[in-house]
């Protein structure tokens, strides 16, 4: 008798120890998905195995029936706990609320009551007898139907778990499949006992040994930390992220990916990419292959056809390392930029159309204005004192046309400065020649206002700049000086070399500017223009264009002015003698 009790005693002790460990595990990880229910599933399995051992060790019918009832009760509650475990694991929190879980538990609790009161009702077992010291029972049709329902529920849970585990990382997937296999062995043994009751004396001890599966399952859980938030959160985040992810090991084998990466890389036959070599999968992108082969950080743009749609992606490849900085492989992050690329192409097309339209319109406006300016110059040179009214009309018309021509010139140059890819052609130029050419068109304006123009520039001073850009800047500064000078005023243009730079100044003694007006001069967002001393109007683009072209030429503009004391605009450029 002592020999019979030795094995059960040891087994019960081990079961108690395992239960304590599982309880501690549940307390530590009670916030993690699935733990709170799965621990109770394993607990029921341990209770079942202990009851089987105690049943085998007993010889009288009543004792065997008592422990058989404990076994059946433990197996019974494993079913709803398994359902709750699966729902908790896959995140179906709504179904875990009391109003849904309570009816499920109540149903199985009622059946448990029937198990323990079956001697009075005879609903579950049709017969109970001892054969060669073993308890053999014959189930009623009601019990068979209910047991089939339980096994159908367990089969559904296993199917859901299989699909869930299949979508996790390889190392988690392998451990999860083993967990599923060990968990299915006891259920298979119970089904055999149900449909072949005559083999129950042989299958009962096997149930004890299959109870060891629960211990193995718990060891796998502890070792792989299957129910911690890391694998669960990883699966949720990686599969729902908008970027593709592809991970390769040092052998070039694909060990992990997510939905977007599979959509991009799986061939028409939908052959899985997991476990394949990067050379097979990335044949269309040699640069991507090279980065993965050398495990180097890289950024590339790729395009491919998915269905009937052309897709564009940016792929960022990063190597990952051990703590000792040994390369373990690469991770590729794939970002879909199809919509952005399409938008950029549309913008480029619209810009091209805008450029063509602006060029065509400005050409049609600029050329006739240039002809009108030349004709007016001829009329002004030939006009006589005979018709004072005619001379005034010619003068007014000349002012309007020159102002319009200056506006068109500034608009064209400003537009040219905004376009990408503009190319200036700097060269070493004599400052005196540039100033003379810039002043030629504005000499008549000075005569109308009876302004004195003094030019003090040494003939050997040179600057290194684009010719057309500098003419435009000086003409704009001189035009502003004329505009804001009083009748009979004076304008001076001078150039001073300072080390490697040259300063070209345009100074007037006109109305001047306040500090706020000077700030507006350097504000890129303002196009303010005040009326000149003779009612001249403008757009405010002249100084903006001048500053932009000076910056492109490597120079800058300085302004000094006071209200009523005139203004001084100084252009600072690189000297031309160094070239």
Coordinates of C-alpha atoms in Angstrom, one line a residue:
X1 CA 0.0 0.0 0.0
X2 CA 2.8 2.4 0.7
X3 CA 4.2 1.8 -2.8
X4 CA 0.9 2.8 -4.3
X5 CA 0.8 6.0 -2.3
X6 CA 4.4 7.1 -3.1
X7 CA 3.9 8.1 -6.7
X8 CA 0.6 9.9 -6.1
X9 CA 2.0 11.7 -3.1
X10 CA 5.0 12.9 -5.2
X11 CA 2.8 13.9 -8.1
X12 CA 0.4 15.8 -5.9
X13 CA 3.3 17.6 -4.3
X14 CA 4.7 18.6 -7.7
X15 CA 1.3 19.7 -8.8
X16 CA 0.9 21.9 -5.7
X17 CA 4.3 23.4 -6.4
X18 CA 3.4 24.1 -10.0
X19 CA 0.2 25.7 -9.0
X20 CA 2.0 28.0 -6.6
X21 CA 4.5 29.0 -9.4
X22 CA 1.6 29.6 -11.8
X23 CA -0.2 31.7 -9.2
X24 CA 2.9 33.9 -8.8
X25 CA 3.3 34.2 -12.6
X26 CA -0.3 35.3 -12.8
X27 CA 0.2 37.9 -10.1
X28 CA 3.4 39.3 -11.8
X29 CA 1.9 39.4 -15.3
X30 CA -1.8 39.8 -14.5
X31 CA -2.0 42.8 -16.9
X32 CA -0.8 40.9 -19.9
X33 CA -3.2 39.5 -22.4
X34 CA -4.3 35.9 -21.8
X35 CA -2.3 35.2 -18.6
X36 CA -5.2 35.5 -16.2
X37 CA -7.2 32.8 -18.0
X38 CA -4.5 30.5 -19.3
X39 CA -3.0 30.0 -15.8
X40 CA -6.4 28.7 -14.7
X41 CA -6.6 26.4 -17.7
X42 CA -3.3 24.9 -16.7
X43 CA -4.5 24.8 -13.1
X44 CA -7.5 22.8 -14.1
X45 CA -5.3 20.4 -16.0
X46 CA -3.1 19.9 -12.9
X47 CA -6.2 19.2 -10.8
X48 CA -7.4 16.7 -13.3
X49 CA -4.0 14.9 -13.4
X50 CA -3.9 14.7 -9.6
X51 CA -7.5 13.4 -9.4
X52 CA -6.7 10.7 -11.9
X53 CA -3.7 9.5 -9.8
X54 CA -5.9 9.4 -6.7
X55 CA -8.6 7.6 -8.6
X56 CA -6.2 4.9 -9.7
X57 CA -4.9 4.5 -6.1
X58 CA -8.4 3.9 -4.7
X59 CA -10.1 0.5 -4.7
X60 CA -13.7 1.1 -3.7
X61 CA -16.4 2.4 -6.1
X62 CA -17.5 5.5 -4.1
X63 CA -13.9 6.8 -3.8
X64 CA -13.3 6.3 -7.5
X65 CA -16.6 8.1 -8.4
X66 CA -15.6 11.0 -6.1
X67 CA -12.3 11.6 -7.9
X68 CA -13.9 10.9 -11.3
X69 CA -16.3 13.7 -10.6
X70 CA -13.4 16.0 -9.7
X71 CA -11.7 15.0 -13.0
X72 CA -14.9 15.7 -15.0
X73 CA -15.4 19.1 -13.3
X74 CA -11.8 20.2 -14.0
X75 CA -12.2 19.2 -17.6
X76 CA -15.5 20.9 -17.8
X77 CA -14.3 24.3 -16.6
X78 CA -11.3 24.1 -19.0
X79 CA -13.7 24.8 -21.9
X80 CA -15.1 28.2 -20.9
X81 CA -11.7 29.2 -19.5
X82 CA -10.1 28.3 -22.9
X83 CA -12.7 30.4 -24.7
X84 CA -12.0 33.4 -22.4
X85 CA -8.3 32.9 -22.8
X86 CA -8.5 33.1 -26.6
X87 CA -10.8 36.1 -26.6
X88 CA -8.4 37.9 -24.2
X89 CA -5.4 37.0 -26.3
X90 CA -6.7 38.3 -29.6
X91 CA -8.1 41.5 -28.0
X92 CA -11.8 40.9 -28.0
X93 CA -12.3 42.8 -24.8
X94 CA -16.0 43.4 -25.4
X95 CA -16.8 39.7 -25.1
X96 CA -15.0 39.5 -21.7
X97 CA -17.5 41.7 -20.0
X98 CA -19.6 40.2 -17.3
X99 CA -22.8 40.2 -19.3
X100 CA -21.2 38.0 -21.9
X101 CA -18.9 35.8 -19.8
X102 CA -21.3 35.1 -17.0
X103 CA -23.8 33.1 -19.1
X104 CA -21.0 31.0 -20.5
X105 CA -19.6 30.2 -17.0
X106 CA -23.1 29.7 -15.7
X107 CA -23.9 27.1 -18.4
X108 CA -20.9 25.0 -17.4
X109 CA -21.5 25.5 -13.7
X110 CA -25.0 24.0 -14.2
X111 CA -23.5 21.0 -15.9
X112 CA -21.0 20.6 -13.1
X113 CA -24.0 20.5 -10.6
X114 CA -25.4 17.7 -12.8
X115 CA -22.2 15.8 -12.6
X116 CA -22.2 15.8 -8.8
X117 CA -25.9 15.0 -8.5
X118 CA -26.0 12.4 -11.3
X119 CA -26.7 9.6 -8.8
X120 CA -30.1 11.1 -8.3
X121 CA -30.9 12.3 -11.9
X122 CA -29.1 9.6 -14.0
X123 CA -28.7 12.2 -16.8
X124 CA -25.0 11.8 -17.5
X125 CA -24.0 8.2 -16.9
X126 CA -26.2 5.3 -17.8
X127 CA -24.0 2.8 -15.9
X128 CA -21.1 2.8 -13.5
X129 CA -19.2 -0.4 -12.5
X130 CA -15.8 -1.7 -11.5
X131 CA -14.1 -4.0 -14.0
X132 CA -10.9 -5.6 -12.8
X133 CA -10.5 -2.7 -10.3
X134 CA -11.1 0.0 -12.9
X135 CA -14.1 2.3 -13.0
X136 CA -15.9 2.0 -16.3
X137 CA -18.9 4.3 -17.1
X138 CA -21.3 4.5 -20.1
X139 CA -22.4 8.0 -21.1
X140 CA -25.9 8.9 -21.9
X141 CA -26.9 10.5 -25.2
X142 CA -27.2 13.9 -23.4
X143 CA -23.7 13.6 -22.0
X144 CA -22.3 12.5 -25.4
X145 CA -24.0 15.5 -27.1
X146 CA -22.7 17.9 -24.5
X147 CA -19.1 16.5 -24.7
X148 CA -19.2 16.8 -28.5
X149 CA -20.2 20.5 -28.1
X150 CA -17.3 21.0 -25.7
X151 CA -14.8 19.4 -28.2
X152 CA -16.2 21.5 -31.0
X153 CA -15.6 24.6 -28.9
X154 CA -12.1 23.5 -28.1
X155 CA -11.5 22.8 -31.8
X156 CA -12.7 26.3 -32.7
X157 CA -10.3 27.8 -30.1
X158 CA -7.4 25.8 -31.5
X159 CA -8.2 27.0 -35.0
X160 CA -8.2 30.7 -33.9
X161 CA -5.0 30.2 -31.9
X162 CA -3.4 28.5 -35.0
X163 CA -4.2 31.5 -37.2
X164 CA -3.0 33.9 -34.5
X165 CA 0.3 32.1 -33.9
X166 CA 0.9 31.8 -37.7
X167 CA 1.0 35.6 -38.0
X168 CA 3.7 36.2 -35.3
X169 CA 7.5 36.3 -35.5
X170 CA 9.3 33.1 -36.4
X171 CA 10.7 32.5 -32.9
X172 CA 7.4 33.2 -31.3
X173 CA 5.6 31.1 -34.0
X174 CA 7.7 28.0 -33.3
X175 CA 7.1 28.2 -29.5
X176 CA 3.4 28.9 -30.0
X177 CA 3.0 25.8 -32.3
X178 CA 4.7 23.6 -29.7
X179 CA 2.4 25.0 -27.1
X180 CA -0.6 24.2 -29.3
X181 CA 0.6 20.6 -29.9
X182 CA 1.2 19.8 -26.2
X183 CA -2.2 21.4 -25.4
X184 CA -4.0 19.1 -28.0
X185 CA -2.6 15.8 -26.6
X186 CA -4.7 15.6 -23.5
X187 CA -7.8 16.6 -25.5
X188 CA -7.1 13.8 -27.9
X189 CA -6.8 11.3 -25.1
X190 CA -10.1 12.4 -23.6
X191 CA -11.9 12.0 -27.0
X192 CA -10.6 8.5 -27.2
X193 CA -11.9 7.7 -23.7
X194 CA -15.3 9.2 -24.7
X195 CA -15.8 7.1 -27.8
X196 CA -14.0 3.9 -26.6
X197 CA -15.0 3.5 -23.0
X198 CA -13.7 -0.1 -22.9
X199 CA -10.2 1.2 -23.3
X200 CA -10.6 3.5 -20.3
X201 CA -8.5 1.4 -17.9
X202 CA -5.6 1.7 -20.4
X203 CA -6.2 5.4 -21.3
X204 CA -6.6 6.6 -17.7
X205 CA -2.9 6.3 -16.8
X206 CA -2.1 7.9 -20.2
X207 CA -4.1 10.9 -19.1
X208 CA -1.7 11.2 -16.1
X209 CA 1.3 11.2 -18.3
X210 CA -0.3 13.7 -20.7
X211 CA -0.7 15.9 -17.7
X212 CA 3.0 16.4 -17.9
X213 CA 2.2 18.4 -21.1
X214 CA 0.8 21.1 -18.9
X215 CA 4.1 21.4 -17.1
X216 CA 6.0 21.5 -20.4
X217 CA 3.6 24.2 -21.7
X218 CA 4.2 26.3 -18.7
X219 CA 7.9 25.9 -19.1
X220 CA 7.6 27.1 -22.7
X221 CA 5.6 30.1 -21.6
X222 CA 8.1 31.1 -19.0
X223 CA 11.1 30.6 -21.3
X224 CA 9.7 32.5 -24.3
X225 CA 7.7 35.0 -22.3
X226 CA 4.8 34.3 -24.7
X227 CA 2.2 36.3 -22.8
X228 CA 4.2 39.4 -22.2
X229 CA 3.2 42.5 -24.1
X230 CA 6.3 42.4 -26.4
X231 CA 5.2 39.7 -28.9
X232 CA 1.5 40.6 -28.7
X233 CA 2.2 44.4 -29.2
X234 CA 4.7 43.6 -31.9
X235 CA 2.2 41.6 -33.9
X236 CA -0.4 44.3 -33.6
X237 CA 1.9 47.2 -34.4
X238 CA 3.9 45.6 -37.2
X239 CA 0.9 44.3 -39.1
X240 CA -1.1 47.6 -38.8
X241 CA 1.7 50.1 -39.5
X242 CA 1.5 52.0 -42.8
X243 CA 5.2 51.3 -43.6
X244 CA 6.5 48.0 -44.9
X245 CA 9.1 46.0 -42.9
X246 CA 11.5 43.4 -44.1
X247 CA 14.1 41.8 -41.9
X248 CA 17.0 39.6 -43.2
X249 CA 19.7 37.7 -41.3
X250 CA 23.4 37.4 -42.1
X251 CA 22.7 34.6 -44.5
X252 CA 20.5 36.9 -46.6
X253 CA 17.3 34.9 -45.6
X254 CA 14.1 36.8 -45.0
X255 CA 13.1 36.1 -41.4
X256 CA 10.3 38.5 -40.9
X257 CA 8.0 40.9 -42.8
X258 CA 4.7 42.6 -42.6
X259 CA 1.6 43.0 -44.8
X260 CA 2.9 45.9 -47.0
X261 CA 6.3 44.2 -47.6
X262 CA 4.5 41.0 -48.6
X263 CA 2.2 42.9 -51.0
X264 CA 5.2 44.5 -52.7
X265 CA 7.5 41.5 -52.9
X266 CA 5.4 38.4 -53.3
X267 CA 5.3 37.3 -56.9
X268 CA 2.2 36.6 -59.0
X269 CA 2.0 33.1 -57.7
X270 CA 1.7 34.4 -54.1
X271 CA 4.7 32.4 -53.1
X272 CA 5.6 33.4 -49.5
X273 CA 8.8 35.4 -49.1
X274 CA 9.5 34.1 -45.6
X275 CA 12.7 32.0 -45.6
X276 CA 13.7 33.0 -49.2
X277 CA 17.0 34.6 -50.1
X278 CA 17.1 38.3 -50.9
X279 CA 18.5 37.5 -54.3
X280 CA 15.3 35.8 -55.3
X281 CA 13.0 38.5 -53.9
X282 CA 14.9 41.7 -54.8
X283 CA 16.0 40.9 -58.4
X284 CA 14.4 44.1 -59.7
X285 CA 16.4 46.4 -57.4
X286 CA 20.2 45.8 -57.5
X287 CA 20.9 48.7 -55.2
X288 CA 18.7 47.2 -52.5
X289 CA 20.3 43.9 -53.0
X290 CA 23.8 45.4 -52.6
X291 CA 22.9 47.2 -49.4
X292 CA 21.5 44.0 -47.9
X293 CA 24.5 41.9 -49.0
X294 CA 27.0 44.3 -47.4
X295 CA 24.6 45.1 -44.5
X296 CA 25.1 48.9 -45.1
X297 CA 22.8 51.8 -44.3
X298 CA 21.2 53.0 -47.5
X299 CA 18.3 55.0 -48.8
X300 CA 16.8 54.3 -52.3
X301 CA 13.7 55.1 -54.3
X302 CA 12.0 52.3 -56.2
X303 CA 8.9 52.0 -58.5
X304 CA 6.9 48.9 -59.3
X305 CA 3.6 47.9 -60.8
X306 CA 1.1 46.4 -58.3
X307 CA -2.0 45.3 -60.1
X308 CA -2.9 48.1 -62.6
X309 CA -1.4 50.8 -60.4
X310 CA 2.2 52.2 -60.5
X311 CA 3.6 52.5 -57.0
X312 CA 6.6 54.5 -55.7
X313 CA 8.4 53.8 -52.5
X314 CA 11.3 55.1 -50.4
X315 CA 13.3 52.2 -48.9
X316 CA 15.5 52.9 -45.8
X317 CA 17.9 50.0 -45.1
X318 CA 19.6 49.8 -41.7
X319 CA 22.0 47.1 -40.3
X320 CA 21.3 45.9 -36.7
X321 CA 23.9 44.7 -34.3
X322 CA 24.5 42.6 -31.2
X323 CA 25.7 44.3 -28.0
X324 CA 29.2 43.6 -29.2
X325 CA 28.5 45.5 -32.4
X326 CA 28.5 42.3 -34.6
X327 CA 26.1 42.6 -37.5
X328 CA 23.1 40.4 -37.3
X329 CA 21.4 41.4 -40.5
X330 CA 19.4 44.3 -42.0
X331 CA 16.0 45.8 -41.6
X332 CA 14.3 47.6 -44.5
X333 CA 11.6 50.1 -43.9
X334 CA 9.4 50.7 -47.0
X335 CA 7.5 54.0 -47.2
X336 CA 4.7 54.5 -49.8
X337 CA 5.2 57.8 -51.6
X338 CA 2.9 57.2 -54.6
X339 CA 0.5 60.0 -53.8
X340 CA 3.4 62.4 -53.0
X341 CA 5.1 61.5 -56.3
X342 CA 1.9 62.0 -58.3
X343 CA 1.4 65.4 -56.6
X344 CA 4.9 66.4 -57.5
X345 CA 4.5 65.4 -61.1
X346 CA 1.3 67.4 -61.3
X347 CA 3.0 70.5 -59.7
X348 CA 5.9 70.1 -62.1
X349 CA 3.5 70.0 -65.1
X350 CA 1.6 73.0 -63.9
X351 CA 4.8 74.9 -63.3
X352 CA 5.9 74.1 -66.8
X353 CA 2.6 75.4 -68.2
X354 CA 2.9 78.5 -66.1
X355 CA 6.4 79.2 -67.3
X356 CA 5.4 78.8 -70.9
X357 CA 2.4 81.0 -70.4
X358 CA 4.4 83.7 -68.6
X359 CA 7.2 83.7 -71.2
X360 CA 4.7 84.0 -74.1
X361 CA 2.7 86.8 -72.5
X362 CA 5.8 88.7 -71.3
X363 CA 7.3 88.5 -74.8
X364 CA 4.1 89.9 -76.3
X365 CA 4.1 92.8 -73.9
X366 CA 7.9 93.5 -73.6
X367 CA 8.7 93.9 -77.3
X368 CA 6.0 96.4 -78.2
X369 CA 6.9 98.5 -75.1
X370 CA 10.6 98.5 -76.1
X371 CA 9.6 99.8 -79.5
X372 CA 7.4 102.5 -77.9
X373 CA 10.2 103.7 -75.7
X374 CA 12.6 104.0 -78.6
X375 CA 9.9 106.0 -80.6
X376 CA 9.3 108.3 -77.7
X377 CA 13.0 109.0 -77.3
X378 CA 13.0 110.1 -81.0
X379 CA 10.0 112.3 -80.4
X380 CA 11.5 113.9 -77.3
X381 CA 14.7 114.7 -79.1
X382 CA 12.9 116.3 -82.1
X383 CA 10.2 118.2 -80.2
X384 CA 10.2 121.9 -80.6
X385 CA 8.8 125.0 -78.7
X386 CA 5.9 125.4 -81.2
X387 CA 3.4 123.3 -79.3
X388 CA 3.5 123.4 -75.5
X389 CA 0.5 121.1 -75.2
X390 CA 1.9 118.5 -77.6
X391 CA 5.2 118.5 -75.6
X392 CA 3.3 117.9 -72.4
X393 CA 1.4 115.0 -73.9
X394 CA 4.6 113.5 -75.2
X395 CA 6.3 113.9 -71.8
X396 CA 3.3 112.3 -69.9
X397 CA 3.1 109.5 -72.4
X398 CA 6.8 108.9 -72.1
X399 CA 6.6 108.7 -68.3
X400 CA 3.8 106.2 -68.5
X401 CA 5.5 104.0 -71.0
X402 CA 8.9 104.1 -69.3
X403 CA 7.2 103.2 -65.9
X404 CA 5.3 100.4 -67.6
X405 CA 8.5 99.1 -69.2
X406 CA 10.3 99.2 -65.9
X407 CA 7.5 97.2 -64.2
X408 CA 7.6 94.6 -66.9
X409 CA 11.4 94.3 -66.7
X410 CA 11.3 93.9 -62.9
X411 CA 8.5 91.3 -63.2
X412 CA 10.4 89.3 -65.7
X413 CA 13.6 89.4 -63.7
X414 CA 11.8 88.6 -60.5
X415 CA 10.1 85.6 -62.2
X416 CA 13.5 84.5 -63.6
X417 CA 14.9 84.7 -60.1
X418 CA 12.1 82.5 -58.7
X419 CA 12.7 79.7 -61.2
X420 CA 14.9 76.8 -60.2
X421 CA 18.0 76.2 -62.2
X422 CA 18.6 79.8 -63.1
X423 CA 22.2 80.3 -64.2
X424 CA 24.2 83.5 -63.9
X425 CA 27.4 84.1 -65.8
X426 CA 29.6 86.2 -63.5
X427 CA 32.7 87.9 -65.0
X428 CA 35.1 90.6 -64.3
X429 CA 33.5 93.9 -65.3
X430 CA 34.4 97.6 -65.2
X431 CA 32.0 99.3 -62.8
X432 CA 32.0 102.6 -64.8
X433 CA 30.8 100.8 -68.0
X434 CA 27.9 99.1 -66.1
X435 CA 26.8 102.4 -64.4
X436 CA 26.9 104.3 -67.7
X437 CA 24.7 101.7 -69.5
X438 CA 22.3 101.6 -66.5
X439 CA 22.0 105.4 -66.5
X440 CA 21.4 105.8 -70.2
X441 CA 17.7 105.0 -70.1
X442 CA 17.0 107.2 -67.1
X443 CA 18.8 110.4 -68.2
X444 CA 15.6 111.9 -69.6
X445 CA 13.9 111.3 -66.2
X446 CA 16.6 113.3 -64.5
X447 CA 16.2 116.2 -67.0
X448 CA 12.4 116.3 -66.4
X449 CA 12.9 116.8 -62.7
X450 CA 16.0 119.0 -63.3
X451 CA 18.1 116.6 -61.2
X452 CA 21.9 116.8 -61.2
X453 CA 23.6 113.4 -61.6
X454 CA 27.2 113.0 -60.5
X455 CA 29.1 109.8 -61.2
X456 CA 32.4 109.4 -59.3
X457 CA 33.9 106.1 -60.3
X458 CA 37.5 105.3 -61.1
X459 CA 37.8 103.6 -64.5
X460 CA 39.9 100.7 -63.2
X461 CA 37.5 99.5 -60.5
X462 CA 36.2 96.0 -61.3
X463 CA 33.6 93.7 -59.9
X464 CA 33.0 90.0 -60.4
X465 CA 29.3 89.7 -61.2
X466 CA 26.7 88.8 -63.8
X467 CA 26.4 91.8 -66.2
X468 CA 22.6 91.8 -66.7
X469 CA 22.0 91.4 -63.0
X470 CA 24.2 94.3 -62.0
X471 CA 22.6 96.6 -64.7
X472 CA 19.2 95.7 -63.4
X473 CA 20.1 96.5 -59.7
X474 CA 21.8 99.8 -60.5
X475 CA 18.9 100.9 -62.7
X476 CA 16.4 100.1 -60.0
X477 CA 18.3 102.0 -57.4
X478 CA 18.8 105.0 -59.7
X479 CA 15.1 104.9 -60.6
X480 CA 14.1 105.0 -56.9
X481 CA 16.5 107.9 -56.3
X482 CA 14.9 109.9 -59.1
X483 CA 11.4 109.0 -57.9
X484 CA 11.9 110.2 -54.4
X485 CA 14.1 113.3 -55.2
X486 CA 12.6 116.8 -55.1
X487 CA 12.7 119.1 -58.1
X488 CA 16.3 120.3 -58.7
X489 CA 17.9 117.8 -56.4
X490 CA 21.1 115.9 -56.7
X491 CA 22.0 112.2 -57.1
X492 CA 25.5 110.8 -56.7
X493 CA 26.8 107.4 -57.9
X494 CA 30.2 106.3 -56.5
X495 CA 32.3 103.1 -56.1
X496 CA 34.9 102.4 -53.5
X497 CA 37.1 99.3 -53.3
X498 CA 37.5 97.8 -49.8
X499 CA 39.9 94.9 -49.5
X500 CA 38.4 92.1 -51.6
X501 CA 35.0 93.9 -52.0
X502 CA 33.7 96.9 -53.9
X503 CA 30.9 99.1 -52.6
X504 CA 28.8 100.9 -55.2
X505 CA 26.6 103.6 -53.7
X506 CA 23.6 105.5 -55.0
X507 CA 22.9 108.6 -52.9
X508 CA 20.1 111.2 -53.1
X509 CA 19.0 114.2 -51.1
X510 CA 15.3 113.5 -51.4
X511 CA 12.6 112.7 -48.9
X512 CA 14.4 109.8 -47.1
X513 CA 12.9 106.9 -45.2
X514 CA 12.0 106.1 -41.6
X515 CA 13.3 103.1 -39.7
X516 CA 10.0 101.2 -40.3
X517 CA 10.2 101.9 -44.0
X518 CA 13.8 100.6 -44.0
X519 CA 12.6 97.4 -42.3
X520 CA 10.0 97.0 -45.0
X521 CA 12.7 97.2 -47.7
X522 CA 14.2 93.9 -46.4
X523 CA 10.8 92.2 -45.8
X524 CA 10.4 89.4 -48.4
X525 CA 6.6 89.3 -47.9
X526 CA 5.9 93.0 -48.6
X527 CA 5.5 94.8 -51.9
X528 CA 4.8 98.3 -50.6
X529 CA 5.4 101.3 -52.8
X530 CA 4.8 104.9 -51.9
X531 CA 4.1 107.7 -54.4
X532 CA 7.1 109.6 -55.7
X533 CA 7.6 113.4 -55.3
X534 CA 6.0 114.0 -58.7
X535 CA 3.2 111.5 -58.3
X536 CA 5.2 108.5 -59.7
X537 CA 3.7 105.1 -59.0
X538 CA 5.4 101.7 -58.7
X539 CA 4.9 98.1 -57.7
X540 CA 7.5 97.7 -55.0
X541 CA 9.2 94.8 -56.9
X542 CA 12.3 96.8 -57.8
X543 CA 14.1 96.5 -54.5
X544 CA 12.9 92.9 -54.0
X545 CA 14.4 91.8 -57.3
X546 CA 17.6 93.8 -56.6
X547 CA 18.1 92.0 -53.3
X548 CA 17.5 88.6 -54.8
X549 CA 19.9 89.0 -57.6
X550 CA 22.6 90.5 -55.3
X551 CA 22.3 87.4 -53.1
X552 CA 22.6 85.1 -56.1
X553 CA 25.8 87.1 -57.1
X554 CA 27.3 86.7 -53.6
X555 CA 26.6 90.3 -52.6
X556 CA 24.2 92.2 -50.4
X557 CA 22.5 95.6 -50.0
X558 CA 22.9 98.2 -47.3
X559 CA 20.6 101.1 -46.7
X560 CA 21.1 104.3 -44.7
X561 CA 18.4 107.0 -44.6
X562 CA 16.6 109.6 -42.5
X563 CA 13.3 111.3 -43.2
X564 CA 14.0 114.6 -45.0
X565 CA 17.8 113.9 -45.4
X566 CA 17.8 111.6 -48.4
X567 CA 18.8 108.0 -48.8
X568 CA 22.0 106.0 -49.5
X569 CA 21.8 102.5 -51.0
X570 CA 25.1 100.6 -51.2
X571 CA 25.8 97.5 -53.2
X572 CA 28.5 95.3 -51.8
X573 CA 30.1 92.9 -54.4
X574 CA 33.2 90.8 -54.8
X575 CA 36.0 92.7 -56.5
X576 CA 36.9 91.7 -60.0
X577 CA 40.6 92.0 -59.8
X578 CA 40.9 88.6 -58.0
X579 CA 39.6 86.7 -61.0

